[in-house]
CSV table of N, CA and C in Angstrom, one decimal:
chain,number,residue,atom,x,y,z
A,252,MET,N,-19.0,-51.8,2.5
A,252,MET,CA,-18.9,-51.7,1.1
A,252,MET,C,-18.1,-50.4,0.8
A,253,PRO,N,-17.1,-50.4,0.0
A,253,PRO,CA,-16.3,-49.2,-0.3
A,253,PRO,C,-17.2,-48.2,-1.1
A,254,HIS,N,-16.9,-46.9,-0.8
A,254,HIS,CA,-17.6,-45.8,-1.4
A,254,HIS,C,-17.1,-45.6,-2.9
A,255,ALA,N,-18.0,-45.6,-3.8
A,255,ALA,CA,-17.6,-45.4,-5.2
A,255,ALA,C,-17.1,-43.9,-5.4
A,256,SER,N,-16.0,-43.8,-6.1
A,256,SER,CA,-15.4,-42.5,-6.4
A,256,SER,C,-16.2,-41.8,-7.5
A,257,ARG,N,-16.3,-40.5,-7.4
A,257,ARG,CA,-16.9,-39.7,-8.5
A,257,ARG,C,-16.0,-39.5,-9.6
A,258,TYR,N,-14.7,-39.9,-9.5
A,258,TYR,CA,-13.7,-39.7,-10.5
A,258,TYR,C,-13.5,-40.9,-11.4
A,259,LEU,N,-13.1,-40.7,-12.6
A,259,LEU,CA,-12.7,-41.7,-13.5
A,259,LEU,C,-11.3,-42.3,-13.1
A,260,ALA,N,-10.5,-41.4,-12.6
A,260,ALA,CA,-9.2,-41.7,-12.1
A,260,ALA,C,-8.8,-40.6,-11.1
A,261,GLU,N,-8.0,-41.0,-10.2
A,261,GLU,CA,-7.5,-40.0,-9.2
A,261,GLU,C,-6.1,-40.2,-8.7
A,262,GLY,N,-5.5,-39.1,-8.4
A,262,GLY,CA,-4.2,-39.1,-7.8
A,262,GLY,C,-4.2,-38.5,-6.4
A,263,PRO,N,-3.1,-38.2,-5.9
A,263,PRO,CA,-3.1,-37.7,-4.5
A,263,PRO,C,-3.8,-36.4,-4.3
A,264,ARG,N,-3.8,-35.5,-5.3
A,264,ARG,CA,-4.4,-34.2,-5.2
A,264,ARG,C,-5.5,-33.8,-6.1
A,265,VAL,N,-5.6,-34.6,-7.2
A,265,VAL,CA,-6.7,-34.3,-8.2
A,265,VAL,C,-7.4,-35.6,-8.6
A,266,GLY,N,-8.6,-35.4,-9.1
A,266,GLY,CA,-9.3,-36.5,-9.8
A,266,GLY,C,-9.8,-35.9,-11.2
A,267,ILE,N,-10.0,-36.8,-12.1
A,267,ILE,CA,-10.5,-36.4,-13.4
A,267,ILE,C,-11.9,-37.0,-13.6
A,268,ARG,N,-12.8,-36.2,-14.2
A,268,ARG,CA,-14.2,-36.6,-14.5
A,268,ARG,C,-14.6,-36.0,-15.7
A,269,HIS,N,-15.7,-36.5,-16.3
A,269,HIS,CA,-16.2,-35.9,-17.5
A,269,HIS,C,-16.9,-34.6,-17.2
A,270,PHE,N,-17.0,-33.8,-18.2
A,270,PHE,CA,-17.8,-32.6,-18.2
A,270,PHE,C,-19.3,-32.9,-18.0
A,271,THR,N,-20.0,-32.1,-17.3
A,271,THR,CA,-21.5,-32.2,-17.3
A,271,THR,C,-22.0,-30.8,-17.6
A,272,TYR,N,-23.3,-30.7,-18.0
A,272,TYR,CA,-23.9,-29.4,-18.2
A,272,TYR,C,-24.0,-28.6,-16.9
A,273,GLU,N,-24.1,-29.3,-15.8
A,273,GLU,CA,-24.2,-28.6,-14.5
A,273,GLU,C,-22.9,-27.9,-14.1
A,274,ASP,N,-21.8,-28.2,-14.7
A,274,ASP,CA,-20.5,-27.5,-14.4
A,274,ASP,C,-20.4,-26.1,-15.0
A,275,GLY,N,-21.4,-25.7,-15.8
A,275,GLY,CA,-21.3,-24.4,-16.5
A,275,GLY,C,-21.0,-23.2,-15.7
A,276,ALA,N,-21.7,-23.0,-14.6
A,276,ALA,CA,-21.5,-21.8,-13.8
A,276,ALA,C,-20.0,-21.7,-13.2
A,277,GLU,N,-19.5,-22.8,-12.7
A,277,GLU,CA,-18.2,-22.8,-12.1
A,277,GLU,C,-17.2,-22.7,-13.2
A,278,PHE,N,-17.3,-23.5,-14.3
A,278,PHE,CA,-16.4,-23.4,-15.4
A,278,PHE,C,-16.3,-22.0,-16.0
A,279,THR,N,-17.4,-21.4,-16.3
A,279,THR,CA,-17.4,-20.1,-17.0
A,279,THR,C,-16.8,-19.0,-16.0
A,280,ALA,N,-17.1,-19.1,-14.8
A,280,ALA,CA,-16.5,-18.2,-13.8
A,280,ALA,C,-15.0,-18.3,-13.8
A,281,ARG,N,-14.5,-19.5,-13.8
A,281,ARG,CA,-13.1,-19.7,-13.7
A,281,ARG,C,-12.4,-19.3,-15.1
A,282,ALA,N,-13.1,-19.5,-16.2
A,282,ALA,CA,-12.6,-19.0,-17.5
A,282,ALA,C,-12.5,-17.5,-17.5
A,283,ARG,N,-13.5,-16.8,-17.0
A,283,ARG,CA,-13.5,-15.3,-16.9
A,283,ARG,C,-12.3,-14.9,-16.0
A,284,GLU,N,-12.1,-15.5,-14.9
A,284,GLU,CA,-11.0,-15.2,-14.0
A,284,GLU,C,-9.6,-15.4,-14.6
A,285,SER,N,-9.6,-16.3,-15.7
A,285,SER,CA,-8.3,-16.7,-16.2
A,285,SER,C,-8.1,-16.2,-17.6
A,286,LYS,N,-8.8,-15.2,-18.1
A,286,LYS,CA,-8.7,-14.7,-19.4
A,286,LYS,C,-7.3,-14.2,-19.8
A,287,ASP,N,-6.6,-13.5,-18.9
A,287,ASP,CA,-5.3,-13.0,-19.1
A,287,ASP,C,-4.3,-14.1,-19.2
A,288,LEU,N,-4.5,-15.2,-18.5
A,288,LEU,CA,-3.6,-16.4,-18.5
A,288,LEU,C,-3.8,-17.1,-19.9
A,289,HIS,N,-5.0,-17.2,-20.4
A,289,HIS,CA,-5.2,-18.0,-21.6
A,289,HIS,C,-4.9,-17.2,-22.9
A,290,HIS,N,-5.1,-15.9,-22.9
A,290,HIS,CA,-4.8,-15.2,-24.1
A,290,HIS,C,-3.4,-15.1,-24.4
A,291,PRO,N,-2.9,-15.3,-25.6
A,291,PRO,CA,-3.6,-15.5,-26.9
A,291,PRO,C,-3.7,-17.0,-27.3
A,292,TRP,N,-3.5,-17.9,-26.3
A,292,TRP,CA,-3.4,-19.3,-26.7
A,292,TRP,C,-4.7,-20.0,-26.9
A,293,LEU,N,-5.7,-19.8,-26.0
A,293,LEU,CA,-7.0,-20.5,-26.1
A,293,LEU,C,-8.1,-19.6,-25.5
A,294,PHE,N,-9.3,-20.0,-25.8
A,294,PHE,CA,-10.5,-19.2,-25.5
A,294,PHE,C,-11.6,-20.1,-25.0
A,295,PRO,N,-11.5,-20.6,-23.8
A,295,PRO,CA,-12.6,-21.4,-23.3
A,295,PRO,C,-13.8,-20.6,-23.1
A,296,PRO,N,-15.0,-21.3,-23.2
A,296,PRO,CA,-16.3,-20.6,-23.1
A,296,PRO,C,-16.4,-19.9,-21.7
A,297,ASP,N,-16.9,-18.6,-21.8
A,297,ASP,CA,-17.0,-17.9,-20.5
A,297,ASP,C,-18.5,-17.4,-20.3
A,298,GLY,N,-19.4,-17.9,-21.0
A,298,GLY,CA,-20.8,-17.6,-20.8
A,298,GLY,C,-21.7,-18.9,-20.9
A,299,PRO,N,-22.9,-18.8,-20.4
A,299,PRO,CA,-23.7,-20.0,-20.3
A,299,PRO,C,-24.0,-20.7,-21.7
A,300,ASP,N,-24.4,-19.9,-22.7
A,300,ASP,CA,-24.7,-20.5,-24.0
A,300,ASP,C,-23.5,-21.1,-24.6
A,301,ALA,N,-22.3,-20.4,-24.5
A,301,ALA,CA,-21.1,-20.9,-25.1
A,301,ALA,C,-20.7,-22.2,-24.4
A,302,TYR,N,-20.8,-22.2,-23.1
A,302,TYR,CA,-20.5,-23.4,-22.3
A,302,TYR,C,-21.4,-24.6,-22.7
A,303,ALA,N,-22.7,-24.4,-22.8
A,303,ALA,CA,-23.6,-25.4,-23.2
A,303,ALA,C,-23.2,-26.0,-24.5
A,304,ALA,N,-22.9,-25.2,-25.5
A,304,ALA,CA,-22.5,-25.7,-26.8
A,304,ALA,C,-21.2,-26.5,-26.7
A,305,TYR,N,-20.2,-25.9,-26.0
A,305,TYR,CA,-18.9,-26.6,-25.8
A,305,TYR,C,-19.0,-27.9,-25.1
A,306,ALA,N,-19.7,-27.9,-24.0
A,306,ALA,CA,-19.9,-29.1,-23.2
A,306,ALA,C,-20.7,-30.2,-24.0
A,307,GLY,N,-21.7,-29.7,-24.7
A,307,GLY,CA,-22.5,-30.6,-25.6
A,307,GLY,C,-21.6,-31.4,-26.6
A,308,ARG,N,-20.7,-30.7,-27.2
A,308,ARG,CA,-19.8,-31.4,-28.2
A,308,ARG,C,-19.0,-32.4,-27.4
A,309,LEU,N,-18.4,-32.1,-26.3
A,309,LEU,CA,-17.6,-33.0,-25.5
A,309,LEU,C,-18.4,-34.2,-25.0
A,310,ILE,N,-19.6,-34.0,-24.6
A,310,ILE,CA,-20.5,-35.0,-24.1
A,310,ILE,C,-21.0,-35.9,-25.1
A,311,GLU,N,-21.5,-35.4,-26.3
A,311,GLU,CA,-22.2,-36.1,-27.2
A,311,GLU,C,-21.4,-36.6,-28.4
A,312,ASP,N,-20.3,-36.0,-28.8
A,312,ASP,CA,-19.6,-36.4,-30.0
A,312,ASP,C,-18.6,-37.5,-29.6
A,313,PRO,N,-18.7,-38.7,-30.2
A,313,PRO,CA,-17.8,-39.8,-29.9
A,313,PRO,C,-16.4,-39.6,-30.3
A,314,THR,N,-16.1,-38.6,-31.1
A,314,THR,CA,-14.7,-38.3,-31.5
A,314,THR,C,-14.1,-37.3,-30.5
A,315,LYS,N,-14.7,-37.0,-29.4
A,315,LYS,CA,-14.2,-36.1,-28.4
A,315,LYS,C,-14.4,-36.7,-27.0
A,316,ALA,N,-13.6,-36.4,-26.1
A,316,ALA,CA,-13.7,-36.7,-24.7
A,316,ALA,C,-13.2,-35.6,-23.8
A,317,GLY,N,-14.0,-35.0,-23.0
A,317,GLY,CA,-13.6,-33.9,-22.2
A,317,GLY,C,-13.5,-34.3,-20.7
A,318,PHE,N,-12.4,-33.8,-20.1
A,318,PHE,CA,-12.2,-34.2,-18.7
A,318,PHE,C,-11.9,-32.9,-17.9
A,319,LEU,N,-12.5,-32.8,-16.7
A,319,LEU,CA,-12.3,-31.7,-15.8
A,319,LEU,C,-11.3,-32.3,-14.8
A,320,VAL,N,-10.3,-31.4,-14.5
A,320,VAL,CA,-9.3,-31.8,-13.5
A,320,VAL,C,-9.8,-31.1,-12.2
A,321,CYS,N,-10.1,-31.8,-11.2
A,321,CYS,CA,-10.7,-31.3,-10.0
A,321,CYS,C,-9.9,-31.5,-8.8
A,322,GLU,N,-9.8,-30.5,-7.9
A,322,GLU,CA,-9.0,-30.6,-6.7
A,322,GLU,C,-9.7,-31.5,-5.7
A,323,LYS,N,-9.0,-32.3,-5.0
A,323,LYS,CA,-9.5,-33.1,-4.0
A,323,LYS,C,-9.1,-32.4,-2.7
A,324,ASP,N,-10.1,-32.0,-1.9
A,324,ASP,CA,-9.9,-31.4,-0.6
A,324,ASP,C,-9.0,-30.2,-0.7
A,325,GLY,N,-9.1,-29.4,-1.8
A,325,GLY,CA,-8.2,-28.3,-2.1
A,325,GLY,C,-8.6,-27.0,-1.3
A,326,GLU,N,-7.8,-26.0,-1.4
A,326,GLU,CA,-8.1,-24.8,-0.7
A,326,GLU,C,-9.3,-24.1,-1.3
A,327,HIS,N,-9.7,-24.4,-2.6
A,327,HIS,CA,-10.8,-23.8,-3.2
A,327,HIS,C,-12.0,-24.7,-3.1
A,328,GLY,N,-12.0,-25.7,-2.2
A,328,GLY,CA,-13.1,-26.6,-2.0
A,328,GLY,C,-13.0,-28.0,-2.7
A,329,ASP,N,-13.6,-29.0,-2.0
A,329,ASP,CA,-13.5,-30.3,-2.6
A,329,ASP,C,-14.2,-30.3,-3.9
A,330,GLY,N,-13.5,-30.8,-4.9
A,330,GLY,CA,-14.1,-30.9,-6.3
A,330,GLY,C,-13.9,-29.6,-7.1
A,331,ALA,N,-13.3,-28.6,-6.6
A,331,ALA,CA,-13.1,-27.4,-7.4
A,331,ALA,C,-12.4,-27.6,-8.7
A,332,ILE,N,-12.9,-27.1,-9.8
A,332,ILE,CA,-12.3,-27.3,-11.1
A,332,ILE,C,-11.0,-26.5,-11.2
A,333,ALA,N,-9.9,-27.2,-11.4
A,333,ALA,CA,-8.5,-26.6,-11.6
A,333,ALA,C,-8.2,-26.4,-13.0
A,334,GLY,N,-8.8,-27.2,-13.9
A,334,GLY,CA,-8.5,-27.0,-15.3
A,334,GLY,C,-9.2,-28.1,-16.1
A,335,PHE,N,-8.9,-28.2,-17.4
A,335,PHE,CA,-9.6,-29.1,-18.3
A,335,PHE,C,-8.7,-29.7,-19.3
A,336,ILE,N,-8.9,-30.9,-19.7
A,336,ILE,CA,-8.1,-31.6,-20.7
A,336,ILE,C,-9.1,-32.3,-21.6
A,337,ASN,N,-9.0,-32.0,-22.9
A,337,ASN,CA,-9.9,-32.6,-23.9
A,337,ASN,C,-9.1,-33.4,-24.9
A,338,ILE,N,-9.7,-34.6,-25.2
A,338,ILE,CA,-9.1,-35.4,-26.3
A,338,ILE,C,-10.0,-35.2,-27.5
A,339,ASN,N,-9.5,-34.6,-28.5
A,339,ASN,CA,-10.2,-34.3,-29.8
A,339,ASN,C,-9.8,-35.2,-30.9
A,340,ASN,N,-10.6,-35.2,-31.9
A,340,ASN,CA,-10.2,-35.9,-33.2
A,340,ASN,C,-9.8,-37.4,-32.9
A,341,ILE,N,-10.6,-38.0,-32.0
A,341,ILE,CA,-10.3,-39.4,-31.7
A,341,ILE,C,-10.6,-40.3,-32.9
A,342,VAL,N,-9.6,-41.1,-33.3
A,342,VAL,CA,-9.8,-42.0,-34.4
A,342,VAL,C,-9.5,-43.4,-33.9
A,343,GLN,N,-10.4,-44.3,-34.1
A,343,GLN,CA,-10.2,-45.7,-33.7
A,343,GLN,C,-9.6,-46.5,-34.8
A,344,GLY,N,-9.8,-47.8,-34.9
A,344,GLY,CA,-9.2,-48.6,-35.9
A,344,GLY,C,-7.7,-48.8,-35.8
A,345,GLY,N,-7.0,-48.7,-36.9
A,345,GLY,CA,-5.6,-48.9,-36.9
A,345,GLY,C,-4.8,-47.7,-36.3
A,346,PHE,N,-5.5,-46.5,-36.2
A,346,PHE,CA,-4.8,-45.3,-35.7
A,346,PHE,C,-4.8,-45.2,-34.2
A,347,GLN,N,-6.0,-45.4,-33.6
A,347,GLN,CA,-6.2,-45.3,-32.2
A,347,GLN,C,-5.5,-44.1,-31.5
A,348,CYS,N,-5.8,-42.9,-32.0
A,348,CYS,CA,-5.1,-41.7,-31.6
A,348,CYS,C,-6.1,-40.6,-31.3
A,349,GLY,N,-5.6,-39.6,-30.5
A,349,GLY,CA,-6.4,-38.4,-30.2
A,349,GLY,C,-5.5,-37.3,-30.0
A,350,ALA,N,-6.0,-36.1,-30.2
A,350,ALA,CA,-5.3,-34.8,-30.0
A,350,ALA,C,-5.7,-34.1,-28.8
A,351,LEU,N,-4.8,-33.8,-27.9
A,351,LEU,CA,-5.1,-33.2,-26.6
A,351,LEU,C,-5.1,-31.7,-26.7
A,352,GLY,N,-6.0,-31.1,-26.0
A,352,GLY,CA,-6.0,-29.6,-25.7
A,352,GLY,C,-6.3,-29.5,-24.3
A,353,TYR,N,-5.7,-28.4,-23.6
A,353,TYR,CA,-5.9,-28.3,-22.2
A,353,TYR,C,-5.7,-26.8,-21.8
A,354,GLY,N,-6.2,-26.6,-20.6
A,354,GLY,CA,-6.0,-25.3,-20.0
A,354,GLY,C,-6.1,-25.3,-18.5
A,355,ALA,N,-5.3,-24.6,-17.8
A,355,ALA,CA,-5.4,-24.5,-16.3
A,355,ALA,C,-6.1,-23.3,-16.0
A,356,PHE,N,-6.8,-23.2,-14.9
A,356,PHE,CA,-7.4,-22.0,-14.4
A,356,PHE,C,-6.4,-21.3,-13.5
A,357,ALA,N,-6.6,-20.0,-13.4
A,357,ALA,CA,-5.5,-19.1,-12.8
A,357,ALA,C,-5.2,-19.6,-11.3
A,358,HIS,N,-6.2,-20.0,-10.6
A,358,HIS,CA,-5.9,-20.3,-9.2
A,358,HIS,C,-5.1,-21.6,-9.1
A,359,ALA,N,-5.0,-22.4,-10.2
A,359,ALA,CA,-4.3,-23.7,-10.1
A,359,ALA,C,-2.9,-23.6,-10.7
A,360,VAL,N,-2.5,-22.5,-11.4
A,360,VAL,CA,-1.2,-22.4,-12.1
A,360,VAL,C,0.0,-22.6,-11.1
A,361,GLY,N,0.9,-23.4,-11.5
A,361,GLY,CA,2.2,-23.5,-10.8
A,361,GLY,C,2.1,-24.4,-9.6
A,362,ARG,N,1.0,-25.2,-9.5
A,362,ARG,CA,0.8,-26.0,-8.3
A,362,ARG,C,1.0,-27.5,-8.7
A,363,GLY,N,1.2,-27.8,-9.9
A,363,GLY,CA,1.4,-29.2,-10.3
A,363,GLY,C,0.1,-30.0,-10.5
A,364,LEU,N,-1.0,-29.3,-10.4
A,364,LEU,CA,-2.3,-30.0,-10.5
A,364,LEU,C,-2.6,-30.5,-11.9
A,365,MET,N,-2.2,-29.7,-12.9
A,365,MET,CA,-2.4,-30.1,-14.3
A,365,MET,C,-1.5,-31.2,-14.7
A,366,ARG,N,-0.3,-31.2,-14.2
A,366,ARG,CA,0.6,-32.3,-14.5
A,366,ARG,C,0.0,-33.6,-14.0
A,367,GLU,N,-0.5,-33.6,-12.8
A,367,GLU,CA,-1.1,-34.8,-12.2
A,367,GLU,C,-2.3,-35.1,-13.0
A,368,GLY,N,-3.1,-34.1,-13.4
A,368,GLY,CA,-4.3,-34.4,-14.2
A,368,GLY,C,-4.0,-34.9,-15.6
A,369,LEU,N,-3.0,-34.4,-16.2
A,369,LEU,CA,-2.7,-34.9,-17.6
A,369,LEU,C,-2.2,-36.3,-17.5
A,370,ASN,N,-1.4,-36.6,-16.5
A,370,ASN,CA,-0.9,-38.0,-16.3
A,370,ASN,C,-2.1,-39.0,-16.1
A,371,LEU,N,-3.1,-38.5,-15.4
A,371,LEU,CA,-4.3,-39.3,-15.2
A,371,LEU,C,-5.1,-39.5,-16.5
A,372,VAL,N,-5.2,-38.4,-17.3
A,372,VAL,CA,-5.9,-38.5,-18.6
A,372,VAL,C,-5.2,-39.5,-19.5
A,373,VAL,N,-3.9,-39.3,-19.6
A,373,VAL,CA,-3.1,-40.2,-20.4
A,373,VAL,C,-3.3,-41.7,-20.0
A,374,GLY,N,-3.2,-42.0,-18.7
A,374,GLY,CA,-3.5,-43.3,-18.3
A,374,GLY,C,-4.9,-43.8,-18.6
A,375,TYR,N,-5.8,-43.0,-18.5
A,375,TYR,CA,-7.2,-43.3,-18.8
A,375,TYR,C,-7.4,-43.6,-20.3
A,376,ALA,N,-6.7,-42.7,-21.1
A,376,ALA,CA,-6.8,-42.9,-22.6
A,376,ALA,C,-6.1,-44.2,-23.0
A,377,PHE,N,-5.0,-44.5,-22.4
A,377,PHE,CA,-4.3,-45.7,-22.8
A,377,PHE,C,-4.9,-47.0,-22.2
A,378,GLY,N,-5.7,-46.8,-21.1
A,378,GLY,CA,-6.4,-47.9,-20.4
A,378,GLY,C,-7.8,-48.1,-21.0
A,379,PRO,N,-8.8,-47.6,-20.2
A,379,PRO,CA,-10.2,-47.8,-20.6
A,379,PRO,C,-10.6,-47.4,-22.1
A,380,MET,N,-10.0,-46.3,-22.5
A,380,MET,CA,-10.3,-45.8,-23.9
A,380,MET,C,-9.6,-46.6,-25.0
A,381,ARG,N,-8.6,-47.3,-24.6
A,381,ARG,CA,-7.8,-48.2,-25.5
A,381,ARG,C,-7.2,-47.4,-26.7
A,382,LEU,N,-6.7,-46.2,-26.4
A,382,LEU,CA,-6.0,-45.4,-27.5
A,382,LEU,C,-4.5,-45.9,-27.4
A,383,HIS,N,-3.8,-45.6,-28.5
A,383,HIS,CA,-2.4,-46.0,-28.6
A,383,HIS,C,-1.5,-44.8,-28.6
A,384,ARG,N,-2.0,-43.6,-29.0
A,384,ARG,CA,-1.1,-42.5,-29.2
A,384,ARG,C,-1.9,-41.2,-28.9
A,385,LEU,N,-1.3,-40.2,-28.2
A,385,LEU,CA,-1.9,-38.9,-28.0
A,385,LEU,C,-0.9,-37.9,-28.5
A,386,GLU,N,-1.5,-36.8,-29.0
A,386,GLU,CA,-0.7,-35.7,-29.6
A,386,GLU,C,-1.1,-34.4,-28.9
A,387,ILE,N,-0.1,-33.5,-28.8
A,387,ILE,CA,-0.3,-32.2,-28.3
A,387,ILE,C,0.3,-31.3,-29.4
A,388,ASN,N,-0.5,-30.3,-29.8
A,388,ASN,CA,0.0,-29.2,-30.7
A,388,ASN,C,0.1,-27.9,-29.9
A,389,ALA,N,1.3,-27.4,-29.7
A,389,ALA,CA,1.4,-26.2,-28.9
A,389,ALA,C,2.2,-25.1,-29.7
A,390,GLN,N,1.7,-23.9,-29.6
A,390,GLN,CA,2.4,-22.8,-30.2
A,390,GLN,C,3.8,-22.6,-29.6
A,391,PRO,N,4.8,-22.4,-30.4
A,391,PRO,CA,6.2,-22.4,-29.9
A,391,PRO,C,6.4,-21.4,-28.7
A,392,LEU,N,5.7,-20.3,-28.6
A,392,LEU,CA,5.9,-19.4,-27.5
A,392,LEU,C,5.1,-19.7,-26.3
A,393,ASN,N,4.3,-20.7,-26.3
A,393,ASN,CA,3.4,-21.1,-25.2
A,393,ASN,C,4.3,-22.0,-24.2
A,394,ALA,N,5.1,-21.4,-23.5
A,394,ALA,CA,6.1,-22.1,-22.6
A,394,ALA,C,5.4,-23.0,-21.6
A,395,GLY,N,4.3,-22.6,-21.1
A,395,GLY,CA,3.6,-23.4,-20.1
A,395,GLY,C,3.1,-24.7,-20.7
A,396,SER,N,2.5,-24.6,-21.8
A,396,SER,CA,1.9,-25.8,-22.5
A,396,SER,C,3.0,-26.8,-22.9
A,397,ILE,N,4.1,-26.2,-23.4
A,397,ILE,CA,5.3,-27.1,-23.8
A,397,ILE,C,5.9,-27.7,-22.5
A,398,ALA,N,6.0,-27.0,-21.5
A,398,ALA,CA,6.6,-27.5,-20.2
A,398,ALA,C,5.7,-28.6,-19.7
A,399,LEU,N,4.4,-28.5,-19.8
A,399,LEU,CA,3.5,-29.5,-19.3
A,399,LEU,C,3.7,-30.8,-20.1
A,400,ALA,N,3.7,-30.6,-21.5
A,400,ALA,CA,3.9,-31.8,-22.4
A,400,ALA,C,5.2,-32.5,-22.0
A,401,ARG,N,6.2,-31.8,-21.9
A,401,ARG,CA,7.5,-32.4,-21.6
A,401,ARG,C,7.5,-33.1,-20.3
A,402,SER,N,6.9,-32.4,-19.2
A,402,SER,CA,7.0,-33.0,-17.9
A,402,SER,C,6.2,-34.3,-17.8
A,403,CYS,N,5.2,-34.5,-18.8
A,403,CYS,CA,4.4,-35.7,-18.8
A,403,CYS,C,4.9,-36.8,-19.7
A,404,GLY,N,6.2,-36.6,-20.2
A,404,GLY,CA,6.8,-37.6,-21.1
A,404,GLY,C,6.5,-37.6,-22.5
A,405,PHE,N,5.9,-36.5,-23.0
A,405,PHE,CA,5.6,-36.3,-24.5
A,405,PHE,C,7.0,-36.0,-25.1
A,406,ARG,N,7.2,-36.5,-26.3
A,406,ARG,CA,8.4,-36.2,-27.1
A,406,ARG,C,8.1,-35.2,-28.2
A,407,LEU,N,9.0,-34.3,-28.5
A,407,LEU,CA,8.9,-33.4,-29.6
A,407,LEU,C,9.1,-34.1,-30.9
A,408,GLU,N,8.1,-34.1,-31.8
A,408,GLU,CA,8.2,-34.8,-33.0
A,408,GLU,C,8.3,-33.9,-34.3
A,409,GLY,N,8.1,-32.6,-34.1
A,409,GLY,CA,8.2,-31.8,-35.3
A,409,GLY,C,7.6,-30.4,-35.1
A,410,PHE,N,7.7,-29.6,-36.2
A,410,PHE,CA,7.2,-28.3,-36.3
A,410,PHE,C,6.3,-28.2,-37.5
A,411,SER,N,5.2,-27.6,-37.3
A,411,SER,CA,4.2,-27.4,-38.4
A,411,SER,C,3.9,-25.9,-38.6
A,412,PRO,N,4.4,-25.3,-39.6
A,412,PRO,CA,4.0,-23.8,-39.8
A,412,PRO,C,2.6,-23.7,-40.2
A,413,LYS,N,2.0,-22.6,-39.7
A,413,LYS,CA,0.6,-22.2,-40.0
A,413,LYS,C,-0.3,-23.4,-39.9
A,414,MET,N,-0.3,-24.1,-38.8
A,414,MET,CA,-1.1,-25.4,-38.6
A,414,MET,C,-2.5,-25.2,-38.2
A,415,ILE,N,-2.8,-24.3,-37.3
A,415,ILE,CA,-4.1,-24.2,-36.7
A,415,ILE,C,-4.5,-22.7,-36.7
A,416,TYR,N,-5.8,-22.5,-37.1
A,416,TYR,CA,-6.3,-21.1,-37.1
A,416,TYR,C,-6.8,-20.7,-35.7
A,417,ILE,N,-6.1,-19.8,-35.1
A,417,ILE,CA,-6.5,-19.3,-33.7
A,417,ILE,C,-6.4,-17.8,-33.7
A,418,ASP,N,-7.4,-17.2,-33.1
A,418,ASP,CA,-7.5,-15.8,-32.8
A,418,ASP,C,-7.2,-15.0,-34.1
A,419,GLY,N,-7.8,-15.4,-35.2
A,419,GLY,CA,-7.7,-14.6,-36.4
A,419,GLY,C,-6.6,-14.9,-37.3
A,420,ALA,N,-5.7,-15.9,-37.0
A,420,ALA,CA,-4.6,-16.1,-37.9
A,420,ALA,C,-4.2,-17.6,-37.8
A,421,TRP,N,-3.5,-18.0,-38.9
A,421,TRP,CA,-2.9,-19.4,-38.9
A,421,TRP,C,-1.6,-19.4,-38.0
A,422,ARG,N,-1.6,-20.2,-37.0
A,422,ARG,CA,-0.4,-20.2,-36.1
A,422,ARG,C,0.5,-21.5,-36.3
A,423,ASP,N,1.8,-21.2,-36.1
A,423,ASP,CA,2.7,-22.3,-36.1
A,423,ASP,C,2.6,-23.1,-34.8
A,424,HIS,N,2.9,-24.4,-34.9
A,424,HIS,CA,2.8,-25.3,-33.7
A,424,HIS,C,3.9,-26.3,-33.7
A,425,GLU,N,4.3,-26.6,-32.5
A,425,GLU,CA,5.2,-27.8,-32.3
A,425,GLU,C,4.3,-29.0,-32.0
A,426,ARG,N,4.7,-30.1,-32.5
A,426,ARG,CA,3.9,-31.4,-32.4
A,426,ARG,C,4.6,-32.3,-31.3
A,427,TRP,N,3.9,-32.6,-30.3
A,427,TRP,CA,4.4,-33.4,-29.2
A,427,TRP,C,3.5,-34.7,-29.2
A,428,ALA,N,4.1,-35.8,-28.8
A,428,ALA,CA,3.3,-37.1,-28.8
A,428,ALA,C,3.8,-38.0,-27.7
A,429,VAL,N,3.0,-38.9,-27.3
A,429,VAL,CA,3.3,-40.0,-26.4
A,429,VAL,C,2.5,-41.2,-26.9
A,430,THR,N,3.1,-42.4,-26.8
A,430,THR,CA,2.5,-43.7,-27.2
A,430,THR,C,2.3,-44.5,-25.9
A,431,ALA,N,1.5,-45.5,-26.0
A,431,ALA,CA,1.3,-46.4,-24.9
A,431,ALA,C,2.6,-47.1,-24.5
A,432,GLU,N,3.4,-47.4,-25.5
A,432,GLU,CA,4.7,-48.1,-25.2
A,432,GLU,C,5.6,-47.2,-24.4
A,433,MET,N,5.6,-45.9,-24.6
A,433,MET,CA,6.4,-45.0,-23.9
A,433,MET,C,6.0,-44.9,-22.4
A,434,ARG,N,4.8,-45.2,-22.1
A,434,ARG,CA,4.3,-45.1,-20.7
A,434,ARG,C,4.3,-46.5,-20.0
A,435,ALA,N,4.6,-47.5,-20.7
A,435,ALA,CA,4.6,-48.9,-20.1
A,435,ALA,C,5.7,-49.1,-19.1
């Protein structure tokens, strides 16, 4: 009998799985190691209470789905968390859309792990989740985020001034999107 995978989807180097409360220690340690990489774009939880609240929203709220991108047999150990990809603001019905947010951890940057992980999440969203459209909102100077969106087939759809409140100010964002037809 084949062994069941612990991943929702997997590629050659990574698998994706949902967040669990038990991931808190590793996730927060990696977030602390990656503070300089993430600032000023995002602020993942870096302590146990903040992680529990964050993971709780991703686990319990049906308008959110959180995925950990984990290395398979990587240099940091089998299952080591390389990054995270969340689908927020999931709307069903005629819209069937969600907004993606993501972050790599410092040890995984530049290795293509997040590209592989994002492609897996997109496939999972358009497959089992039955979504039709995914959006990414990235600050114009966040070259890494924009490069990831572009490399995974997202198209630039527009620019929204002062769109999202981040780090004490309303920030401009580029809007990127992909639909199920674009991936077929």
